[in-house]
């Protein structure tokens, strides 16, 4: 079954840029250098081993006063060389660290693209955030764009203390992009429609109303199924590849980050007050392309 599922994924979902838009090399001191990406003293590059035996490229864009860290899983027909300008903008406007990576078979990452490999990839990146940067779940936001929603929802369903999740032009599942099926088949890929119900953290859904690759109905259904919802952003006239160019995108993202920060401060205050029994707590890019 796994081999068949993998072949479905390869046929319908994965279109890495060919040739890659950047190269990687190691300096004599062991540092990983990414050519074709803007030089930045606050960017670390990594080559990470995965459970699938591949070496994937990851970049960590540091903000000196970061409130949170975003683990960004990009869209289908993109690699890190095409995404770095967006990461710089998000880091500055949102005051966050950005960790992103190329899936196996994308950019200078080794191996072949497959559904299971994307899961191994994001798990390796998360392990790096924990071990190298001591990032806690409570300070982590998972962000999945298009096909990147697959590994994002996969990891979010397993991490129960995440600060938040962003699903940008996300898919219900691979087959549902092609056909409006009502049930999940065993050979389908990225079955977010099933896994989203296991996500405990707050979910922001962003989708363009004119998306002709992944219909707006995918975003609306994912938002409906999320247990903890944040106000969605339905970008009027937005397509699949241009949502970041609309001014409401960064405005809504900033609003979301601010809300998460307030929630974090509220929880910290409650924890500090808990030992006192006299106090009662109140309860209040780039495209995903599918062959047809």
PDB file of C-alpha atoms in Angstrom, residues 5 173 175-176 179-189 191 194:
ATOM      1  CA  UNK A   5       0.378   5.743  -2.082  1.00  0.00           C
ATOM      2  CA  UNK A 173      -6.464  15.908   0.801  1.00  0.00           C
ATOM      3  CA  UNK A 175      -7.523  13.375  -4.170  1.00  0.00           C
ATOM      4  CA  UNK A 176     -10.030  16.034  -3.100  1.00  0.00           C
ATOM      5  CA  UNK A 179     -12.399  15.190  -7.314  1.00  0.00           C
ATOM      6  CA  UNK A 180     -15.040  16.233  -4.730  1.00  0.00           C
ATOM      7  CA  UNK A 181     -15.116  12.822  -3.028  1.00  0.00           C
ATOM      8  CA  UNK A 182     -17.064  12.409   0.214  1.00  0.00           C
ATOM      9  CA  UNK A 183     -14.953   9.680   1.820  1.00  0.00           C
ATOM     10  CA  UNK A 184     -11.222   9.169   2.387  1.00  0.00           C
ATOM     11  CA  UNK A 185      -9.602   6.421   0.324  1.00  0.00           C
ATOM     12  CA  UNK A 186      -6.608   4.450   1.564  1.00  0.00           C
ATOM     13  CA  UNK A 187      -4.511   5.574  -1.402  1.00  0.00           C
ATOM     14  CA  UNK A 188      -5.202   9.282  -0.823  1.00  0.00           C
ATOM     15  CA  UNK A 189      -2.381  11.542   0.387  1.00  0.00           C
ATOM     16  CA  UNK A 191      -5.550  13.560   4.515  1.00  0.00           C
ATOM     17  CA  UNK A 194      -9.135  13.600   9.014  1.00  0.00           C
TER      18      UNK A 194
END
